[in-house]
mmCIF file of C-alpha atoms and ligand atoms in Angstrom:
data_model
loop_
_atom_site.group_PDB
_atom_site.id
_atom_site.type_symbol
_atom_site.label_atom_id
_atom_site.label_comp_id
_atom_site.label_asym_id
_atom_site.label_seq_id
_atom_site.Cartn_x
_atom_site.Cartn_y
_atom_site.Cartn_z
ATOM 1 C CA UNK A 1 -2.047 39.587 -47.439
ATOM 2 C CA UNK A 2 -1.985 36.388 -49.510
ATOM 3 C CA UNK A 3 -2.970 33.171 -47.837
ATOM 4 C CA UNK A 4 -2.495 29.580 -48.867
ATOM 5 C CA UNK A 5 -4.246 26.249 -48.708
ATOM 6 C CA UNK A 6 -2.391 22.955 -48.342
ATOM 7 C CA UNK A 7 -4.301 19.670 -48.476
ATOM 8 C CA UNK A 8 -2.084 17.192 -46.664
ATOM 9 C CA UNK A 9 -2.043 13.462 -45.951
ATOM 10 C CA UNK A 10 -1.002 12.378 -42.443
ATOM 11 C CA UNK A 11 -0.311 8.754 -43.426
ATOM 12 C CA UNK A 12 -1.843 5.641 -41.860
ATOM 13 C CA UNK A 13 -1.152 6.439 -38.194
ATOM 14 C CA UNK A 14 2.509 6.084 -37.266
ATOM 15 C CA UNK A 15 3.981 9.563 -36.848
ATOM 16 C CA UNK A 16 7.257 8.358 -38.436
ATOM 17 C CA UNK A 17 5.300 7.990 -41.687
ATOM 18 C CA UNK A 18 4.255 11.646 -41.888
ATOM 19 C CA UNK A 19 6.375 13.093 -44.691
ATOM 20 C CA UNK A 20 8.863 15.910 -43.974
ATOM 21 C CA UNK A 21 6.964 18.032 -46.520
ATOM 22 C CA UNK A 22 3.719 17.664 -44.548
ATOM 23 C CA UNK A 23 5.523 18.394 -41.245
ATOM 24 C CA UNK A 24 6.932 21.600 -42.773
ATOM 25 C CA UNK A 25 3.474 22.707 -43.969
ATOM 26 C CA UNK A 26 1.996 22.078 -40.506
ATOM 27 C CA UNK A 27 4.817 24.084 -38.903
ATOM 28 C CA UNK A 28 3.883 27.116 -41.066
ATOM 29 C CA UNK A 29 0.101 26.799 -40.694
ATOM 30 C CA UNK A 30 -2.082 29.350 -38.936
ATOM 31 C CA UNK A 31 -5.143 27.073 -39.157
ATOM 32 C CA UNK A 32 -5.629 23.304 -39.415
ATOM 33 C CA UNK A 33 -8.970 21.964 -40.606
ATOM 34 C CA UNK A 34 -10.239 18.368 -40.656
ATOM 35 C CA UNK A 35 -12.197 15.464 -39.223
ATOM 36 C CA UNK A 36 -11.903 15.293 -35.409
ATOM 37 C CA UNK A 37 -9.503 12.274 -35.067
ATOM 38 C CA UNK A 38 -7.170 13.592 -37.770
ATOM 39 C CA UNK A 39 -6.960 17.119 -36.306
ATOM 40 C CA UNK A 40 -6.221 15.434 -32.943
ATOM 41 C CA UNK A 41 -2.976 14.156 -34.486
ATOM 42 C CA UNK A 42 -1.695 17.739 -34.902
ATOM 43 C CA UNK A 43 0.143 19.127 -31.859
ATOM 44 C CA UNK A 44 -1.360 22.409 -30.588
ATOM 45 C CA UNK A 45 0.978 25.414 -30.478
ATOM 46 C CA UNK A 46 0.769 29.170 -30.108
ATOM 47 C CA UNK A 47 -0.425 30.852 -33.293
ATOM 48 C CA UNK A 48 -2.189 27.743 -34.567
ATOM 49 C CA UNK A 49 -5.988 27.362 -34.486
ATOM 50 C CA UNK A 50 -7.359 23.825 -34.803
ATOM 51 C CA UNK A 51 -10.780 23.476 -36.482
ATOM 52 C CA UNK A 52 -12.060 19.918 -35.934
ATOM 53 C CA UNK A 53 -15.400 18.899 -37.436
ATOM 54 C CA UNK A 54 -17.583 15.833 -37.902
ATOM 55 C CA UNK A 55 -17.102 13.345 -40.732
ATOM 56 C CA UNK A 56 -20.159 14.199 -42.810
ATOM 57 C CA UNK A 57 -19.438 17.881 -43.412
ATOM 58 C CA UNK A 58 -16.688 17.673 -46.016
ATOM 59 C CA UNK A 59 -18.025 20.421 -48.289
ATOM 60 C CA UNK A 60 -18.745 22.824 -45.383
ATOM 61 C CA UNK A 61 -15.242 22.149 -44.054
ATOM 62 C CA UNK A 62 -13.751 22.768 -47.499
ATOM 63 C CA UNK A 63 -15.630 26.062 -47.934
ATOM 64 C CA UNK A 64 -14.458 27.182 -44.491
ATOM 65 C CA UNK A 65 -10.837 26.330 -45.372
ATOM 66 C CA UNK A 66 -11.017 28.113 -48.741
ATOM 67 C CA UNK A 67 -12.604 31.193 -47.178
ATOM 68 C CA UNK A 68 -9.905 31.415 -44.482
ATOM 69 C CA UNK A 69 -7.170 31.054 -47.133
ATOM 70 C CA UNK A 70 -8.867 33.778 -49.218
ATOM 71 C CA UNK A 71 -8.732 36.016 -46.122
ATOM 72 C CA UNK A 72 -4.940 35.557 -45.819
ATOM 73 C CA UNK A 73 -4.584 32.588 -43.462
ATOM 74 C CA UNK A 74 -2.185 29.684 -44.055
ATOM 75 C CA UNK A 75 -4.573 26.777 -43.889
ATOM 76 C CA UNK A 76 -3.764 23.060 -43.864
ATOM 77 C CA UNK A 77 -6.627 20.629 -44.477
ATOM 78 C CA UNK A 78 -5.641 17.230 -43.077
ATOM 79 C CA UNK A 79 -6.729 13.737 -44.149
ATOM 80 C CA UNK A 80 -5.508 10.368 -42.979
ATOM 81 C CA UNK A 81 -3.404 8.420 -45.467
ATOM 82 C CA UNK A 82 -3.295 10.284 -48.761
ATOM 83 C CA UNK A 83 -5.613 13.300 -49.210
ATOM 84 C CA UNK A 84 -6.424 12.299 -52.788
ATOM 85 C CA UNK A 85 -7.657 8.794 -51.897
ATOM 86 C CA UNK A 86 -11.319 8.865 -50.767
ATOM 87 C CA UNK A 87 -10.527 12.020 -48.818
ATOM 88 C CA UNK A 88 -10.454 15.801 -48.628
ATOM 89 C CA UNK A 89 -8.605 16.828 -51.815
ATOM 90 C CA UNK A 90 -11.583 16.088 -54.078
ATOM 91 C CA UNK A 91 -13.991 17.691 -51.584
ATOM 92 C CA UNK A 92 -11.928 20.909 -51.578
ATOM 93 C CA UNK A 93 -11.855 20.987 -55.381
ATOM 94 C CA UNK A 94 -15.633 20.407 -55.571
ATOM 95 C CA UNK A 95 -16.097 23.403 -53.252
ATOM 96 C CA UNK A 96 -13.562 25.440 -55.267
ATOM 97 C CA UNK A 97 -15.331 24.722 -58.556
ATOM 98 C CA UNK A 98 -18.733 25.709 -57.149
ATOM 99 C CA UNK A 99 -17.443 28.673 -55.127
ATOM 100 C CA UNK A 100 -16.767 32.377 -55.766
ATOM 101 C CA UNK A 101 -14.377 33.250 -58.611
ATOM 102 C CA UNK A 102 -11.991 34.904 -56.118
ATOM 103 C CA UNK A 103 -11.152 31.477 -54.667
ATOM 104 C CA UNK A 104 -9.533 30.502 -58.001
ATOM 105 C CA UNK A 105 -6.584 32.794 -57.126
ATOM 106 C CA UNK A 106 -5.748 30.966 -53.868
ATOM 107 C CA UNK A 107 -2.332 29.286 -53.732
ATOM 108 C CA UNK A 108 -3.334 25.599 -53.355
ATOM 109 C CA UNK A 109 -1.087 22.557 -52.993
ATOM 110 C CA UNK A 110 -1.829 18.862 -52.413
ATOM 111 C CA UNK A 111 0.813 17.019 -50.372
ATOM 112 C CA UNK A 112 0.653 13.212 -50.642
ATOM 113 C CA UNK A 113 0.716 10.762 -47.769
ATOM 114 C CA UNK A 114 1.060 6.998 -47.446
ATOM 115 C CA UNK A 115 -2.360 5.555 -48.169
ATOM 116 C CA UNK A 116 -3.802 2.704 -46.074
ATOM 117 C CA UNK A 117 -3.758 0.141 -48.898
ATOM 118 C CA UNK A 118 -0.014 0.541 -49.437
ATOM 119 C CA UNK A 119 0.739 0.575 -45.706
ATOM 120 C CA UNK A 120 -1.355 -2.596 -45.257
ATOM 121 C CA UNK A 121 0.221 -4.299 -48.263
ATOM 122 C CA UNK A 122 3.700 -3.611 -46.886
ATOM 123 C CA UNK A 123 2.803 -5.257 -43.557
ATOM 124 C CA UNK A 124 1.658 -8.426 -45.366
ATOM 125 C CA UNK A 125 4.461 -8.591 -47.978
ATOM 126 C CA UNK A 126 3.637 -7.484 -51.525
ATOM 127 C CA UNK A 127 0.053 -8.530 -52.374
ATOM 128 C CA UNK A 128 -0.314 -5.530 -54.721
ATOM 129 C CA UNK A 129 2.882 -6.327 -56.631
ATOM 130 C CA UNK A 130 1.062 -6.899 -59.931
ATOM 131 C CA UNK A 131 -2.018 -5.071 -61.325
ATOM 132 C CA UNK A 132 -4.539 -4.062 -58.679
ATOM 133 C CA UNK A 133 -7.506 -1.795 -58.089
ATOM 134 C CA UNK A 134 -8.933 -0.005 -55.073
ATOM 135 C CA UNK A 135 -12.642 0.213 -54.316
ATOM 136 C CA UNK A 136 -14.396 2.117 -51.550
ATOM 137 C CA UNK A 137 -17.114 -0.236 -50.267
ATOM 138 C CA UNK A 138 -19.180 2.537 -48.674
ATOM 139 C CA UNK A 139 -22.443 3.255 -50.472
ATOM 140 C CA UNK A 140 -22.762 6.704 -48.862
ATOM 141 C CA UNK A 141 -21.625 8.456 -52.050
ATOM 142 C CA UNK A 142 -22.602 5.942 -54.775
ATOM 143 C CA UNK A 143 -25.262 3.274 -55.290
ATOM 144 C CA UNK A 144 -24.612 -0.275 -54.097
ATOM 145 C CA UNK A 145 -25.369 -1.606 -57.629
ATOM 146 C CA UNK A 146 -22.259 0.228 -58.903
ATOM 147 C CA UNK A 147 -20.077 -1.250 -56.136
ATOM 148 C CA UNK A 148 -21.309 -4.733 -56.981
ATOM 149 C CA UNK A 149 -20.658 -4.207 -60.696
ATOM 150 C CA UNK A 150 -17.106 -2.997 -60.008
ATOM 151 C CA UNK A 151 -16.439 -5.971 -57.693
ATOM 152 C CA UNK A 152 -17.567 -8.442 -60.360
ATOM 153 C CA UNK A 153 -15.585 -6.778 -63.158
ATOM 154 C CA UNK A 154 -12.441 -6.457 -61.001
ATOM 155 C CA UNK A 155 -12.676 -10.152 -60.131
ATOM 156 C CA UNK A 156 -13.246 -11.029 -63.781
ATOM 157 C CA UNK A 157 -10.191 -8.963 -64.794
ATOM 158 C CA UNK A 158 -8.201 -10.814 -62.102
ATOM 159 C CA UNK A 159 -7.009 -7.706 -60.276
ATOM 160 C CA UNK A 160 -5.827 -7.911 -56.704
ATOM 161 C CA UNK A 161 -8.288 -5.654 -54.856
ATOM 162 C CA UNK A 162 -7.862 -3.256 -51.943
ATOM 163 C CA UNK A 163 -11.082 -2.276 -50.165
ATOM 164 C CA UNK A 164 -11.428 0.923 -48.153
ATOM 165 C CA UNK A 165 -14.395 1.515 -45.792
ATOM 166 C CA UNK A 166 -15.384 -2.174 -45.843
ATOM 167 C CA UNK A 167 -17.948 -2.182 -43.068
ATOM 168 C CA UNK A 168 -19.507 0.158 -40.524
ATOM 169 C CA UNK A 169 -22.178 -0.151 -37.842
ATOM 170 C CA UNK A 170 -24.517 1.851 -40.101
ATOM 171 C CA UNK A 171 -23.770 -0.419 -43.099
ATOM 172 C CA UNK A 172 -23.436 -3.984 -41.765
ATOM 173 C CA UNK A 173 -25.024 -5.653 -44.835
ATOM 174 C CA UNK A 174 -22.794 -4.346 -47.631
ATOM 175 C CA UNK A 175 -19.713 -6.356 -46.731
ATOM 176 C CA UNK A 176 -21.800 -9.535 -46.314
ATOM 177 C CA UNK A 177 -22.927 -9.068 -49.907
ATOM 178 C CA UNK A 178 -19.406 -8.110 -51.085
ATOM 179 C CA UNK A 179 -18.029 -11.425 -49.788
ATOM 180 C CA UNK A 180 -20.860 -13.328 -51.502
ATOM 181 C CA UNK A 181 -20.117 -11.589 -54.812
ATOM 182 C CA UNK A 182 -16.368 -12.258 -54.494
ATOM 183 C CA UNK A 183 -16.868 -15.936 -53.658
ATOM 184 C CA UNK A 184 -19.090 -16.258 -56.750
ATOM 185 C CA UNK A 185 -16.931 -14.165 -59.089
ATOM 186 C CA UNK A 186 -13.405 -15.274 -58.114
ATOM 187 C CA UNK A 187 -14.038 -18.998 -58.433
ATOM 188 C CA UNK A 188 -11.007 -19.982 -56.310
ATOM 189 C CA UNK A 189 -9.723 -19.682 -52.751
ATOM 190 C CA UNK A 190 -7.198 -16.849 -52.889
ATOM 191 C CA UNK A 191 -5.802 -15.158 -49.734
ATOM 192 C CA UNK A 192 -7.678 -12.289 -48.115
ATOM 193 C CA UNK A 193 -5.809 -9.914 -45.781
ATOM 194 C CA UNK A 194 -7.676 -8.081 -43.023
ATOM 195 C CA UNK A 195 -5.295 -5.339 -41.897
ATOM 196 C CA UNK A 196 -6.665 -3.347 -38.958
ATOM 197 C CA UNK A 197 -5.234 -0.063 -37.600
ATOM 198 C CA UNK A 198 -2.087 -0.535 -39.635
ATOM 199 C CA UNK A 199 1.121 1.066 -38.267
ATOM 200 C CA UNK A 200 -0.569 1.957 -34.956
ATOM 201 C CA UNK A 201 -0.100 0.132 -31.614
ATOM 202 C CA UNK A 202 -3.505 -1.574 -32.216
ATOM 203 C CA UNK A 203 -2.415 -3.130 -35.532
ATOM 204 C CA UNK A 204 -3.766 -6.645 -36.259
ATOM 205 C CA UNK A 205 -3.126 -8.526 -39.518
ATOM 206 C CA UNK A 206 -5.270 -11.579 -40.209
ATOM 207 C CA UNK A 207 -4.957 -13.662 -43.404
ATOM 208 C CA UNK A 208 -7.615 -16.214 -44.394
ATOM 209 C CA UNK A 209 -8.704 -18.005 -47.589
ATOM 210 C CA UNK A 210 -11.582 -16.202 -49.321
ATOM 211 C CA UNK A 211 -14.032 -19.015 -48.505
ATOM 212 C CA UNK A 212 -13.326 -18.522 -44.777
ATOM 213 C CA UNK A 213 -13.551 -14.710 -44.744
ATOM 214 C CA UNK A 214 -16.464 -13.511 -42.595
ATOM 215 C CA UNK A 215 -18.008 -10.038 -42.333
ATOM 216 C CA UNK A 216 -17.074 -9.456 -38.689
ATOM 217 C CA UNK A 217 -13.371 -9.713 -39.596
ATOM 218 C CA UNK A 218 -13.635 -6.120 -40.901
ATOM 219 C CA UNK A 219 -14.637 -2.800 -39.393
ATOM 220 C CA UNK A 220 -14.093 0.849 -40.304
ATOM 221 C CA UNK A 221 -10.438 0.717 -39.215
ATOM 222 C CA UNK A 222 -9.730 -2.253 -41.504
ATOM 223 C CA UNK A 223 -8.200 -2.407 -44.957
ATOM 224 C CA UNK A 224 -9.217 -5.563 -46.817
ATOM 225 C CA UNK A 225 -6.927 -6.838 -49.572
ATOM 226 C CA UNK A 226 -8.092 -9.711 -51.765
ATOM 227 C CA UNK A 227 -5.339 -11.345 -53.793
ATOM 228 C CA UNK A 228 -5.536 -12.145 -57.499
ATOM 229 C CA UNK A 229 -5.503 -15.734 -58.771
ATOM 230 C CA UNK A 230 -1.666 -15.606 -58.755
ATOM 231 C CA UNK A 231 -1.207 -14.312 -55.174
ATOM 232 C CA UNK A 232 0.925 -16.698 -53.129
ATOM 233 C CA UNK A 233 1.889 -17.384 -49.504
ATOM 234 C CA UNK A 234 5.457 -18.084 -48.361
ATOM 235 C CA UNK A 235 5.156 -19.958 -45.065
ATOM 236 C CA UNK A 236 7.785 -19.013 -42.471
ATOM 237 C CA UNK A 237 8.168 -19.472 -38.726
ATOM 238 C CA UNK A 238 8.831 -15.729 -38.480
ATOM 239 C CA UNK A 239 5.485 -14.915 -40.119
ATOM 240 C CA UNK A 240 4.030 -15.713 -43.521
ATOM 241 C CA UNK A 241 4.618 -13.448 -46.507
ATOM 242 C CA UNK A 242 1.782 -12.806 -48.967
ATOM 243 C CA UNK A 243 2.871 -11.648 -52.382
ATOM 244 C CA UNK A 244 1.726 -11.404 -55.970
ATOM 245 C CA UNK A 245 4.458 -12.197 -58.510
ATOM 246 C CA UNK A 246 5.530 -9.473 -60.943
ATOM 247 C CA UNK A 247 4.552 -11.483 -64.032
ATOM 248 C CA UNK A 248 1.555 -13.379 -65.395
ATOM 249 C CA UNK A 249 2.662 -15.858 -68.050
HETATM 250 C C1 LIG B 301 -12.391 7.509 -45.815
HETATM 251 S S1 LIG B 301 -11.127 6.315 -46.099
HETATM 252 C C2 LIG B 301 -9.744 7.379 -46.056
HETATM 253 C C3 LIG B 301 -8.540 6.787 -46.720
HETATM 254 C C4 LIG B 301 -7.285 7.634 -46.560
HETATM 255 N N1 LIG B 301 -7.399 8.901 -47.259
HETATM 256 C C5 LIG B 301 -6.050 6.878 -47.046
HETATM 257 O O1 LIG B 301 -5.468 7.284 -48.064
HETATM 258 O O2 LIG B 301 -5.675 5.899 -46.411
HETATM 259 C C6 LIG B 301 -11.048 5.482 -44.527
HETATM 260 C C7 LIG B 301 -10.710 4.008 -44.684
HETATM 261 O O3 LIG B 301 -9.309 3.861 -44.903
HETATM 262 C C8 LIG B 301 -8.852 2.665 -44.314
HETATM 263 N N2 LIG B 301 -7.802 3.006 -43.331
HETATM 264 C C9 LIG B 301 -7.374 4.225 -42.998
HETATM 265 N N3 LIG B 301 -6.345 4.139 -42.120
HETATM 266 C C10 LIG B 301 -6.144 2.833 -41.900
HETATM 267 C C11 LIG B 301 -5.218 2.100 -41.094
HETATM 268 N N4 LIG B 301 -4.287 2.708 -40.344
HETATM 269 N N5 LIG B 301 -5.296 0.752 -41.108
HETATM 270 C C12 LIG B 301 -6.206 0.114 -41.871
HETATM 271 N N6 LIG B 301 -7.097 0.756 -42.659
HETATM 272 C C13 LIG B 301 -7.067 2.096 -42.666
HETATM 273 C C14 LIG B 301 -10.058 1.980 -43.660
HETATM 274 O O4 LIG B 301 -10.598 1.070 -44.612
HETATM 275 C C15 LIG B 301 -10.995 3.156 -43.454
HETATM 276 O O5 LIG B 301 -12.351 2.739 -43.407
#
């Protein structure tokens, strides 16, 4: 019996943003594997086993998924947003590379989803309409010195920047320092978008000038987008639009 492994993105939260391709994979799955809140987004049904696990066990979870697929199950590993953006696709491939040779024969597919930075940008207008970069501000998997270097160089290169994992209870200091670095390195007062729980009923979008951005404006459900030097605001009664023009002259 040949199994399969699909690594799927569930999008930023709104069920309407789950792609038809991901819905079809979930409908065929025998087993769904993932972090507890993401597995909770999958409706239980007969014939489907849900395997929810804690956040810090990505490699264990990946090995479990690969082993079940090798045994003939149709396994879907779920991530929020896109599975290739700071999420499970890389973890599964790390486990695959280090695992038994038999796992190399598993039928594996990665199905994209709408990542939080793009969902947040769409709510604000088009702040990522010119060149941009994304940085994960968590120092769980890399040293803080590298994050700080990347922040400075991205500011120097005048990218718009989208920050994932900006601040958590366990890491309250990092985002304080990130704002200090950005205020030093950007040298002007460009717009900063704090987009929390985007596309869910709890969504809040808050836009402030960089000099007025404070650490408590972000938490682990927030996407932070810092404009480039060309990012502009169109003021409207119906809600301001933040966008970065297509060209730099
Ligand atoms: C571990 S990363 C996972 C990213 C995910 N794979 C993606 O493509 O969106 C988790 C971070 O994504 C951001 N995020 C995820 N969903 C979000 C949402 N609905 N609204 C705002 N930010 C979100 C937050 O910055 C959060 O700390």
